[in-house]
Backbone as a ProteinNet text record, in pm:
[ID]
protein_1_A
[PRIMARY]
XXXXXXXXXXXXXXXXXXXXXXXXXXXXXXXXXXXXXXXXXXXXXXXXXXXXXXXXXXXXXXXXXXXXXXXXXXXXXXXXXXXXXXXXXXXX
[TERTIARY]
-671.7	-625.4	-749.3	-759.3	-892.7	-798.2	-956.2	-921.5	-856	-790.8	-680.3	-520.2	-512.1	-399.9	-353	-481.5	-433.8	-403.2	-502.9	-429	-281.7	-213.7	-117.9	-34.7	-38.3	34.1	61.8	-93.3	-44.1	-2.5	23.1	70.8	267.4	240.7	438	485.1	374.5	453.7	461	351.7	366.5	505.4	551.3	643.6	782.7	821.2	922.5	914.2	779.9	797.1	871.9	816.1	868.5	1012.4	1043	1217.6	1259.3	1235.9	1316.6	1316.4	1177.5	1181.3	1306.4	1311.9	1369.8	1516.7	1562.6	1661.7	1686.6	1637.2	1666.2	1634.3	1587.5	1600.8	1524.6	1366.6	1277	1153	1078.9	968.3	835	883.9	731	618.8	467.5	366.6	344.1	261.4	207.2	223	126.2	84.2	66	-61.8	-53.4	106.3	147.9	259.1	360.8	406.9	477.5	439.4	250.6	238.7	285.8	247	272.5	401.5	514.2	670.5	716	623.7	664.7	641.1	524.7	499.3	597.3	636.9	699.2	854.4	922.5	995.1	1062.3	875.6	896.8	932.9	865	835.3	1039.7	1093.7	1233.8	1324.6	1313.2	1405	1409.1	1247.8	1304.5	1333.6	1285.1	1371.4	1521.7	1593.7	1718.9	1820.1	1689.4	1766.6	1835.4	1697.1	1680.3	1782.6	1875.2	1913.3	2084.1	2087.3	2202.1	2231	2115.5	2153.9	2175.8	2038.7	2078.3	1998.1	2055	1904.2	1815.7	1721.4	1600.3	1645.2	1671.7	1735.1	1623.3	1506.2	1419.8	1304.4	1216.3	1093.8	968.7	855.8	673.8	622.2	569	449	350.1	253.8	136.1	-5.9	-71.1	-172.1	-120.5	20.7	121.7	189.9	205.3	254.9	401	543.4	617.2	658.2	693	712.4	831.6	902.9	1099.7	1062.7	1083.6	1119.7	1237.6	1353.3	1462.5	1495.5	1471.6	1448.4	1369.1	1236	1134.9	1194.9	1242.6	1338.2	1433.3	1521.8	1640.9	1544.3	1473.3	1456.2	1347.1	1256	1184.7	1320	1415.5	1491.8	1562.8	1586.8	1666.9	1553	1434.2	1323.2	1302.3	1327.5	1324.3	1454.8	1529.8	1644.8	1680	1590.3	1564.7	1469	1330.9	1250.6	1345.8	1431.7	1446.7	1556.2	1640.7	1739.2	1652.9	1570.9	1492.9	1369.5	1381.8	1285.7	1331.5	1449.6	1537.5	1556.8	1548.7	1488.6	1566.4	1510.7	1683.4	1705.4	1886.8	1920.2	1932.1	1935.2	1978.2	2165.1
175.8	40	-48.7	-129.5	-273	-372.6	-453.1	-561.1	-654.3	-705.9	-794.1	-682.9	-588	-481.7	-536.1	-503.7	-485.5	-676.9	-756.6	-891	-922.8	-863.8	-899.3	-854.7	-735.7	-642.6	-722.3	-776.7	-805.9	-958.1	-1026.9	-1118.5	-1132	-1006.5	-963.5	-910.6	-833.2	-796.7	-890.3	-1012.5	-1113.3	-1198.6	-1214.1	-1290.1	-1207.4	-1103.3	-985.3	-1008.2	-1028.8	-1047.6	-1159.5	-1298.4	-1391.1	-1401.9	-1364.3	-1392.4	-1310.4	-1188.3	-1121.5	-1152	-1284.3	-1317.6	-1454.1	-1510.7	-1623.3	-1592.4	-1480.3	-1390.5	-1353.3	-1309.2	-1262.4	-1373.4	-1477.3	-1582.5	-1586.9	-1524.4	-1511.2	-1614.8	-1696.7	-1752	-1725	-1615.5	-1589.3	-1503	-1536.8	-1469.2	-1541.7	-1499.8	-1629.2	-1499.9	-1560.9	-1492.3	-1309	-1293.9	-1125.2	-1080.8	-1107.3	-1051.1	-1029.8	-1132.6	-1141	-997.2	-1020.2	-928.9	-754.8	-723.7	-590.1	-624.8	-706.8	-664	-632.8	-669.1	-587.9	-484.9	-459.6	-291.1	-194.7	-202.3	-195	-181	-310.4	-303.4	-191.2	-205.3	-110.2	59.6	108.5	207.9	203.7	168	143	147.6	18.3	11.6	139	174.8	312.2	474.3	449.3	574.3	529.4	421.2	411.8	413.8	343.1	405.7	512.5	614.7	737.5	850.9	827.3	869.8	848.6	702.9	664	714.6	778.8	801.5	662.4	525.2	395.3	418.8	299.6	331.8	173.9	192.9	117.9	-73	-148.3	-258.1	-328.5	-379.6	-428	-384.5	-349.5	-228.7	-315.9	-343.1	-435.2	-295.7	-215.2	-115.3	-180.7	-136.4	-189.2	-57.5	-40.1	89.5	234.4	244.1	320.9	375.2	242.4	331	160.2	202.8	150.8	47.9	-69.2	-137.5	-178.8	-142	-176.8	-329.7	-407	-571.5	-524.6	-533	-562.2	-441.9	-383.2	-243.1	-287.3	-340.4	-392.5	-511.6	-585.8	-722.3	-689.1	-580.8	-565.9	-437.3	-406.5	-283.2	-389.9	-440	-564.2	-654.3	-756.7	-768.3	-729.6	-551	-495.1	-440.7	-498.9	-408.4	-605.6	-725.1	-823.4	-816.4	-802.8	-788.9	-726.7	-548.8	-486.1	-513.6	-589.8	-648.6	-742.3	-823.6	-954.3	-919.3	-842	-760.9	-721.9	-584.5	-535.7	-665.2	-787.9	-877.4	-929.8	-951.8	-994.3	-1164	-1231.2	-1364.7	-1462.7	-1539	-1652.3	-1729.2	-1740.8	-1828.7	-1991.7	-2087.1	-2181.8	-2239.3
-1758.8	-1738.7	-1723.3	-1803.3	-1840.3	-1717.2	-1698.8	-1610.3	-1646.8	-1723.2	-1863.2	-1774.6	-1797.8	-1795	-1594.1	-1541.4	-1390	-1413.2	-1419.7	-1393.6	-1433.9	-1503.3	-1555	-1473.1	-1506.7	-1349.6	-1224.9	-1141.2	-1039.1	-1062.8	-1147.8	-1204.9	-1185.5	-1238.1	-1281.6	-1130.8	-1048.1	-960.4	-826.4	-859	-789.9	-801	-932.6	-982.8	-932.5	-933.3	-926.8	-763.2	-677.1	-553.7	-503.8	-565.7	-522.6	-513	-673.2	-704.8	-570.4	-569.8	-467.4	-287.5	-225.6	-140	-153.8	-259.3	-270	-252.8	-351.2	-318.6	-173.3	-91.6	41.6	138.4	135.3	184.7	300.3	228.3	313.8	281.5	369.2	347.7	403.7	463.1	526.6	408.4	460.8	356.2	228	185.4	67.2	-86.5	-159.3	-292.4	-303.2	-195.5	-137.9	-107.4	-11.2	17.6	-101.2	-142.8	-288.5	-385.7	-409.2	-459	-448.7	-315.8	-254.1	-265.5	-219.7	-240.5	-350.5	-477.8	-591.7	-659.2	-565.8	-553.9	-486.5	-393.1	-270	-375.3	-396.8	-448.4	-592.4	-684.3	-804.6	-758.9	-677.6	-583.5	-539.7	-453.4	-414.7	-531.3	-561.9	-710.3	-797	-826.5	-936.7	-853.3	-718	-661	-654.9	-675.2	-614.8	-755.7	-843.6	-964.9	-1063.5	-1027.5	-1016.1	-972.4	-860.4	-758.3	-816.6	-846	-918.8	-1011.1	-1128.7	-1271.1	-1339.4	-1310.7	-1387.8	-1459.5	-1625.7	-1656.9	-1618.9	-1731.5	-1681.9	-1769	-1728.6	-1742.8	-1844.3	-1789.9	-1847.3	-1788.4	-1848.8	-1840.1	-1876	-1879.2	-1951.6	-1897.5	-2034.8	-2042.4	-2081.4	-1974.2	-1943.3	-1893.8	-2004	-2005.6	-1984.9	-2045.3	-2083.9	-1948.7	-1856.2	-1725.1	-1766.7	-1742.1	-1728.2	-1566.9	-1615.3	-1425.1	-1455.5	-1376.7	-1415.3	-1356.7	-1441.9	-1338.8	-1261.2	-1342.8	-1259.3	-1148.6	-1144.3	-1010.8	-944.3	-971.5	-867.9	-813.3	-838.8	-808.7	-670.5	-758.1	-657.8	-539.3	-599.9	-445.9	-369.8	-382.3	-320	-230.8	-293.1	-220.1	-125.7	-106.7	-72.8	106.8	58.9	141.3	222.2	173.4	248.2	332.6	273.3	381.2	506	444.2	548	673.8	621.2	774.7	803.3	738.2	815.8	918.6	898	949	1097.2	1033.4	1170.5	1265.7	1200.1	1247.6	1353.9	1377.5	1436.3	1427.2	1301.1	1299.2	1312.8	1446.2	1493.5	1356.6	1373.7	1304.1	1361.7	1324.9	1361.3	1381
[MASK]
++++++++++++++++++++++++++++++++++++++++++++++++++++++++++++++++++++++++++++++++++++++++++++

């Protein structure tokens, strides 16, 4: 993987982060965080997919390693919900 390959990456998994904070209706953490939740998320999403027997919805191969967007999306979301849950974060 060339330095072109990883920027993109953490590009997409920045983007896959955000949607899925915006989704869970979280605002805390900036650009980093985003990023790692779509690590976090890809990591979740394709064990949960996995597990299901789904297949892979929409996939970007990138230095021949596959990153599910939409698994990284929904398991990222599914992992904001879970801190905000255990965060205990007042509502108004």
């Amino acid at each position: 993987m060339d330095l072109t390959e990883l920027i993109i990456l953490l590009v997409v998994a920045g983007l896959c982060g955000s949607i899925a904070r915006a989704l869970a209706g979280s605002t805390r953490g900036g650009c980093l965080v985003s990023i790692a939740l779509g690590f976090i998320g890809a990591l979740i999403g394709s064990k949960l997919a996995m597990a299901l027997d789904l297949p892979v919805v929409f996939a970007i191969t990138l230095g021949g390693r596959s990153y599910p967007v939409v698994w990284s999306i929904i398991g990222a979301s599914l992992f904001v919900a879970l801190l905000s849950l255990l965060s205990g974060r007042k509502r108004l």
